[in-house]
PDB file of C-alpha atoms in Angstrom:
ATOM      1  CA  MET A   1     -30.291 180.536 214.848  1.00 39.00           C
ATOM      2  CA  SER A   2     -28.767 178.553 212.002  1.00 42.00           C
ATOM      3  CA  SER A   3     -25.566 179.719 210.335  1.00 41.00           C
ATOM      4  CA  ALA A   4     -27.474 180.104 207.031  1.00 45.00           C
ATOM      5  CA  THR A   5     -29.492 182.967 208.586  1.00 47.00           C
ATOM      6  CA  LEU A   6     -26.500 184.831 210.006  1.00 63.00           C
ATOM      7  CA  ASP A   7     -25.301 187.960 208.316  1.00 89.00           C
ATOM      8  CA  THR A   8     -21.667 188.845 207.768  1.00 93.00           C
ATOM      9  CA  GLN A   9     -21.677 191.512 210.474  1.00 93.00           C
ATOM     10  CA  HIS A  10     -22.990 189.071 213.077  1.00 93.00           C
ATOM     11  CA  VAL A  11     -20.433 186.408 212.123  1.00 95.00           C
ATOM     12  CA  GLU A  12     -17.549 188.857 212.308  1.00 96.00           C
ATOM     13  CA  HIS A  13     -18.783 190.383 215.573  1.00 94.00           C
ATOM     14  CA  ALA A  14     -19.196 186.972 217.234  1.00 94.00           C
ATOM     15  CA  THR A  15     -15.704 186.008 216.120  1.00 96.00           C
ATOM     16  CA  ARG A  16     -14.188 189.262 217.379  1.00 96.00           C
ATOM     17  CA  ARG A  17     -15.883 188.751 220.744  1.00 95.00           C
ATOM     18  CA  TRP A  18     -14.610 185.161 220.905  1.00 96.00           C
ATOM     19  CA  LEU A  19     -11.086 186.342 220.127  1.00 96.00           C
ATOM     20  CA  ASN A  20     -11.159 189.099 222.757  1.00 95.00           C
ATOM     21  CA  ASP A  21     -13.329 187.552 225.475  1.00 94.00           C
ATOM     22  CA  PHE A  22     -12.050 184.009 225.218  1.00 95.00           C
ATOM     23  CA  ILE A  23      -8.746 183.574 223.355  1.00 96.00           C
ATOM     24  CA  ILE A  24      -7.113 186.740 224.704  1.00 95.00           C
ATOM     25  CA  ALA A  25      -8.918 186.991 228.052  1.00 94.00           C
ATOM     26  CA  HIS A  26      -8.043 183.378 228.963  1.00 94.00           C
ATOM     27  CA  ASN A  27      -4.566 183.606 227.412  1.00 92.00           C
ATOM     28  CA  VAL A  28      -5.265 180.629 225.147  1.00 94.00           C
ATOM     29  CA  CYS A  29      -2.846 182.171 222.656  1.00 92.00           C
ATOM     30  CA  PRO A  30      -0.319 184.358 224.470  1.00 89.00           C
ATOM     31  CA  PHE A  31       0.622 185.959 221.138  1.00 90.00           C
ATOM     32  CA  ALA A  32      -2.871 187.157 220.158  1.00 93.00           C
ATOM     33  CA  HIS A  33      -3.076 190.225 222.390  1.00 92.00           C
ATOM     34  CA  LYS A  34      -0.229 192.067 220.667  1.00 92.00           C
ATOM     35  CA  VAL A  35      -1.509 191.681 217.094  1.00 93.00           C
ATOM     36  CA  ALA A  36      -5.084 192.417 218.205  1.00 95.00           C
ATOM     37  CA  SER A  37      -4.098 195.590 220.072  1.00 95.00           C
ATOM     38  CA  GLU A  38      -2.085 196.711 217.027  1.00 94.00           C
ATOM     39  CA  GLN A  39      -5.107 195.976 214.790  1.00 95.00           C
ATOM     40  CA  ARG A  40      -3.033 193.678 212.592  1.00 95.00           C
ATOM     41  CA  ILE A  41      -5.742 190.999 212.281  1.00 97.00           C
ATOM     42  CA  LYS A  42      -7.978 190.791 209.246  1.00 97.00           C
ATOM     43  CA  PHE A  43     -11.425 189.230 209.694  1.00 97.00           C
ATOM     44  CA  SER A  44     -12.733 187.826 206.426  1.00 97.00           C
ATOM     45  CA  VAL A  45     -16.188 186.235 206.365  1.00 97.00           C
ATOM     46  CA  SER A  46     -16.685 183.785 203.515  1.00 97.00           C
ATOM     47  CA  ASP A  47     -20.021 183.253 201.801  1.00 95.00           C
ATOM     48  CA  ALA A  48     -18.810 179.896 200.455  1.00 96.00           C
ATOM     49  CA  THR A  49     -21.232 176.999 200.603  1.00 95.00           C
ATOM     50  CA  GLN A  50     -18.888 174.552 198.856  1.00 97.00           C
ATOM     51  CA  ALA A  51     -15.364 173.508 199.814  1.00 98.00           C
ATOM     52  CA  ASP A  52     -13.914 174.362 196.385  1.00 97.00           C
ATOM     53  CA  HIS A  53     -15.220 177.942 196.689  1.00 98.00           C
ATOM     54  CA  LEU A  54     -13.675 178.182 200.170  1.00 98.00           C
ATOM     55  CA  LEU A  55     -10.363 176.886 198.812  1.00 98.00           C
ATOM     56  CA  GLN A  56     -10.378 179.649 196.190  1.00 98.00           C
ATOM     57  CA  GLU A  57     -11.097 182.240 198.891  1.00 98.00           C
ATOM     58  CA  LEU A  58      -8.237 180.839 200.971  1.00 98.00           C
ATOM     59  CA  ASN A  59      -5.982 181.125 197.928  1.00 98.00           C
ATOM     60  CA  ASP A  60      -7.064 184.765 197.520  1.00 98.00           C
ATOM     61  CA  GLU A  61      -6.460 185.511 201.211  1.00 97.00           C
ATOM     62  CA  LEU A  62      -2.981 183.957 201.087  1.00 97.00           C
ATOM     63  CA  ASN A  63      -2.117 186.098 198.065  1.00 95.00           C
ATOM     64  CA  ALA A  64      -3.530 189.229 199.709  1.00 95.00           C
ATOM     65  CA  LEU A  65      -1.628 188.586 202.944  1.00 95.00           C
ATOM     66  CA  SER A  66       1.563 188.068 200.926  1.00 93.00           C
ATOM     67  CA  GLU A  67       1.205 191.614 199.627  1.00 93.00           C
ATOM     68  CA  LYS A  68       0.030 193.403 202.810  1.00 90.00           C
ATOM     69  CA  GLU A  69       2.734 193.747 205.413  1.00 87.00           C
ATOM     70  CA  ASP A  70       0.533 195.829 207.739  1.00 90.00           C
ATOM     71  CA  ILE A  71      -1.666 192.758 208.333  1.00 94.00           C
ATOM     72  CA  ASP A  72      -0.092 190.027 210.428  1.00 93.00           C
ATOM     73  CA  THR A  73      -2.769 187.362 210.367  1.00 96.00           C
ATOM     74  CA  THR A  74      -6.137 186.593 208.791  1.00 98.00           C
ATOM     75  CA  LEU A  75      -9.141 184.772 210.201  1.00 98.00           C
ATOM     76  CA  LEU A  76     -11.100 183.289 207.292  1.00 98.00           C
ATOM     77  CA  ILE A  77     -14.472 182.511 208.864  1.00 98.00           C
ATOM     78  CA  HIS A  78     -16.739 180.218 206.858  1.00 98.00           C
ATOM     79  CA  PRO A  79     -20.092 179.656 208.603  1.00 97.00           C
ATOM     80  CA  ASN A  80     -21.834 177.968 205.660  1.00 96.00           C
ATOM     81  CA  THR A  81     -19.345 175.317 204.600  1.00 96.00           C
ATOM     82  CA  LEU A  82     -17.494 172.485 206.313  1.00 98.00           C
ATOM     83  CA  THR A  83     -19.785 172.744 209.312  1.00 97.00           C
ATOM     84  CA  ASP A  84     -19.251 169.025 209.973  1.00 98.00           C
ATOM     85  CA  PHE A  85     -16.013 168.802 211.948  1.00 98.00           C
ATOM     86  CA  PHE A  86     -14.791 165.599 210.303  1.00 97.00           C
ATOM     87  CA  GLU A  87     -15.271 167.053 206.807  1.00 98.00           C
ATOM     88  CA  PHE A  88     -13.501 170.205 208.000  1.00 98.00           C
ATOM     89  CA  ASN A  89     -10.657 168.138 209.434  1.00 98.00           C
ATOM     90  CA  ASP A  90     -10.302 166.205 206.154  1.00 98.00           C
ATOM     91  CA  PHE A  91     -10.239 169.511 204.258  1.00 98.00           C
ATOM     92  CA  LEU A  92      -7.090 170.535 206.130  1.00 98.00           C
ATOM     93  CA  ALA A  93      -5.080 168.131 203.917  1.00 98.00           C
ATOM     94  CA  THR A  94      -6.329 170.113 200.899  1.00 98.00           C
ATOM     95  CA  VAL A  95      -5.249 173.308 202.658  1.00 98.00           C
ATOM     96  CA  ASP A  96      -1.789 171.826 203.113  1.00 97.00           C
ATOM     97  CA  ASP A  97      -1.708 170.889 199.413  1.00 97.00           C
ATOM     98  CA  LEU A  98      -2.594 174.490 198.537  1.00 98.00           C
ATOM     99  CA  LEU A  99       0.324 175.811 200.599  1.00 97.00           C
ATOM    100  CA  ASP A 100       2.573 173.370 198.724  1.00 97.00           C
ATOM    101  CA  ALA A 101       1.188 174.378 195.313  1.00 97.00           C
ATOM    102  CA  LEU A 102       1.729 178.070 196.093  1.00 96.00           C
ATOM    103  CA  ASP A 103       5.183 177.351 197.543  1.00 96.00           C
ATOM    104  CA  LEU A 104       4.100 179.026 200.783  1.00 96.00           C
ATOM    105  CA  HIS A 105       5.173 176.396 203.319  1.00 93.00           C
ATOM    106  CA  GLY A 106       7.544 178.174 205.643  1.00 93.00           C
ATOM    107  CA  VAL A 107       5.900 181.498 204.803  1.00 96.00           C
ATOM    108  CA  PHE A 108       2.417 180.809 206.234  1.00 97.00           C
ATOM    109  CA  GLN A 109       0.840 178.216 208.423  1.00 96.00           C
ATOM    110  CA  ILE A 110      -2.857 177.538 208.903  1.00 97.00           C
ATOM    111  CA  ALA A 111      -4.384 176.947 212.323  1.00 97.00           C
ATOM    112  CA  SER A 112      -7.896 175.537 212.497  1.00 98.00           C
ATOM    113  CA  PHE A 113     -10.886 176.317 214.711  1.00 98.00           C
ATOM    114  CA  HIS A 114     -14.351 174.787 214.645  1.00 98.00           C
ATOM    115  CA  PRO A 115     -17.439 174.739 216.902  1.00 97.00           C
ATOM    116  CA  ASP A 116     -17.053 170.938 217.255  1.00 97.00           C
ATOM    117  CA  TYR A 117     -13.254 170.732 217.323  1.00 98.00           C
ATOM    118  CA  GLN A 118     -11.995 167.491 218.810  1.00 97.00           C
ATOM    119  CA  PHE A 119      -8.378 166.518 219.287  1.00 97.00           C
ATOM    120  CA  ALA A 120      -7.431 162.909 218.529  1.00 96.00           C
ATOM    121  CA  GLY A 121      -7.584 160.765 221.650  1.00 96.00           C
ATOM    122  CA  THR A 122     -10.157 162.953 223.422  1.00 96.00           C
ATOM    123  CA  GLU A 123     -13.853 162.600 224.071  1.00 97.00           C
ATOM    124  CA  PHE A 124     -16.091 165.195 222.427  1.00 96.00           C
ATOM    125  CA  ASP A 125     -16.949 166.883 225.742  1.00 94.00           C
ATOM    126  CA  ASP A 126     -13.365 167.055 227.051  1.00 97.00           C
ATOM    127  CA  ALA A 127     -12.545 170.608 228.089  1.00 97.00           C
ATOM    128  CA  GLU A 128      -9.215 170.730 226.244  1.00 96.00           C
ATOM    129  CA  ASN A 129     -11.040 170.675 222.901  1.00 97.00           C
ATOM    130  CA  PHE A 130     -12.232 174.230 223.629  1.00 97.00           C
ATOM    131  CA  THR A 131      -8.764 175.651 222.935  1.00 96.00           C
ATOM    132  CA  ASN A 132      -9.691 175.191 219.252  1.00 97.00           C
ATOM    133  CA  ARG A 133     -13.454 175.674 219.428  1.00 97.00           C
ATOM    134  CA  SER A 134     -14.860 178.809 217.884  1.00 96.00           C
ATOM    135  CA  PRO A 135     -18.307 180.185 217.104  1.00 96.00           C
ATOM    136  CA  PHE A 136     -17.895 179.244 213.404  1.00 97.00           C
ATOM    137  CA  PRO A 137     -15.487 177.129 211.343  1.00 98.00           C
ATOM    138  CA  THR A 138     -12.378 179.240 210.848  1.00 98.00           C
ATOM    139  CA  LEU A 139      -9.045 178.962 209.068  1.00 98.00           C
ATOM    140  CA  HIS A 140      -6.412 181.120 210.739  1.00 98.00           C
ATOM    141  CA  ILE A 141      -3.582 182.172 208.435  1.00 98.00           C
ATOM    142  CA  LEU A 142      -0.401 183.022 210.338  1.00 96.00           C
ATOM    143  CA  ARG A 143       2.908 184.384 209.100  1.00 95.00           C
ATOM    144  CA  GLU A 144       5.686 181.924 209.995  1.00 93.00           C
ATOM    145  CA  ASP A 145       8.132 184.775 210.717  1.00 92.00           C
ATOM    146  CA  SER A 146       5.723 186.332 213.219  1.00 90.00           C
ATOM    147  CA  VAL A 147       5.084 182.989 214.881  1.00 88.00           C
ATOM    148  CA  SER A 148       8.836 182.371 215.186  1.00 88.00           C
ATOM    149  CA  LEU A 149       9.440 185.805 216.736  1.00 87.00           C
ATOM    150  CA  ALA A 150       6.594 185.323 219.219  1.00 86.00           C
ATOM    151  CA  VAL A 151       7.747 181.825 220.179  1.00 86.00           C
ATOM    152  CA  ASP A 152      11.345 183.016 220.632  1.00 89.00           C
ATOM    153  CA  ALA A 153      10.165 185.815 222.935  1.00 87.00           C
ATOM    154  CA  HIS A 154       7.954 183.550 225.073  1.00 89.00           C
ATOM    155  CA  PRO A 155       9.559 182.215 228.273  1.00 89.00           C
ATOM    156  CA  ASN A 156       8.098 178.702 227.864  1.00 91.00           C
ATOM    157  CA  PRO A 157       6.466 178.067 224.480  1.00 89.00           C
ATOM    158  CA  ASP A 158       6.541 174.304 224.965  1.00 92.00           C
ATOM    159  CA  GLY A 159       4.368 174.713 228.066  1.00 93.00           C
ATOM    160  CA  ILE A 160       1.543 176.551 226.271  1.00 94.00           C
ATOM    161  CA  PRO A 161      -0.487 173.433 225.323  1.00 94.00           C
ATOM    162  CA  ASP A 162      -0.292 171.948 228.825  1.00 94.00           C
ATOM    163  CA  ASP A 163      -1.126 175.309 230.414  1.00 95.00           C
ATOM    164  CA  ASN A 164      -4.160 175.587 228.108  1.00 95.00           C
ATOM    165  CA  ILE A 165      -5.379 172.093 228.964  1.00 95.00           C
ATOM    166  CA  GLU A 166      -5.084 172.858 232.675  1.00 96.00           C
ATOM    167  CA  ARG A 167      -6.883 176.203 232.238  1.00 96.00           C
ATOM    168  CA  MET A 168      -9.717 174.656 230.179  1.00 96.00           C
ATOM    169  CA  ARG A 169     -10.194 171.837 232.683  1.00 96.00           C
ATOM    170  CA  ALA A 170     -10.338 174.368 235.531  1.00 97.00           C
ATOM    171  CA  ILE A 171     -13.096 176.301 233.742  1.00 96.00           C
ATOM    172  CA  GLY A 172     -14.932 173.102 232.782  1.00 96.00           C
ATOM    173  CA  ALA A 173     -16.720 172.057 229.599  1.00 96.00           C
ATOM    174  CA  PRO A 174     -20.213 173.298 230.618  1.00 96.00           C
ATOM    175  CA  ALA A 175     -18.947 176.841 231.285  1.00 95.00           C
ATOM    176  CA  LEU A 176     -16.863 176.781 228.111  1.00 95.00           C
ATOM    177  CA  ARG A 177     -19.900 175.711 226.062  1.00 94.00           C
ATOM    178  CA  ASP A 178     -21.841 178.613 227.567  1.00 93.00           C
ATOM    179  CA  MET A 179     -19.071 181.053 226.633  1.00 91.00           C
ATOM    180  CA  ILE A 180     -19.166 179.973 222.981  1.00 89.00           C
ATOM    181  CA  GLN A 181     -22.967 180.211 222.973  1.00 88.00           C
ATOM    182  CA  GLN A 182     -22.815 183.738 224.400  1.00 87.00           C
ATOM    183  CA  HIS A 183     -20.672 184.829 221.453  1.00 80.00           C
ATOM    184  CA  LEU A 184     -23.250 183.460 219.035  1.00 80.00           C
ATOM    185  CA  THR A 185     -26.224 185.184 220.640  1.00 77.00           C
ATOM    186  CA  ALA A 186     -24.695 188.545 221.604  1.00 62.00           C
ATOM    187  CA  PRO A 187     -26.203 191.531 219.770  1.00 62.00           C
ATOM    188  CA  THR A 188     -23.893 193.076 217.186  1.00 56.00           C
ATOM    189  CA  ASP A 189     -24.085 196.544 218.733  1.00 53.00           C
ATOM    190  CA  ASP A 190     -22.700 195.235 222.028  1.00 45.00           C
ATOM    191  CA  LYS A 191     -19.071 196.325 222.094  1.00 42.00           C
TER     192      LYS A 191
END
């Protein structure tokens, strides 16, 4: 099933399942459970097919999040643009420029997830890349204040990346690939 044929409901459902069944269940982000259980995450599915349209949507989401204190974080999921990881990765510099232009550095930060995410210095199939692999390209807007509070409350925040690498390697790349695929093919009425 190509991303062009996916409807908004399917994209959001697959992303919610990935968040719950992978990110939270495997403790990839030890801070995600709290905001998810409090329903303080906004899922926004973009219909953008061009990077400039996506940038405008990101601008809109940043402005909306600035005004809504009951939402802690936003996942801007964009299945139809920047599907090539290297183009997506290059786009992150533009995202950083947008934060500068809006004077929002220190207020928000953007984390990035992509189906083909690859950290520098790794091979494509290395298991540690799955900490940032998602069913669809996604920009994750986080409030800096919330991140700081969560990091301060964590007993060993500096150990999170190494713990994740160890956990991903223990699961193994083939099983991790299957997990991502399951999120893409799960029916939307499966809760």
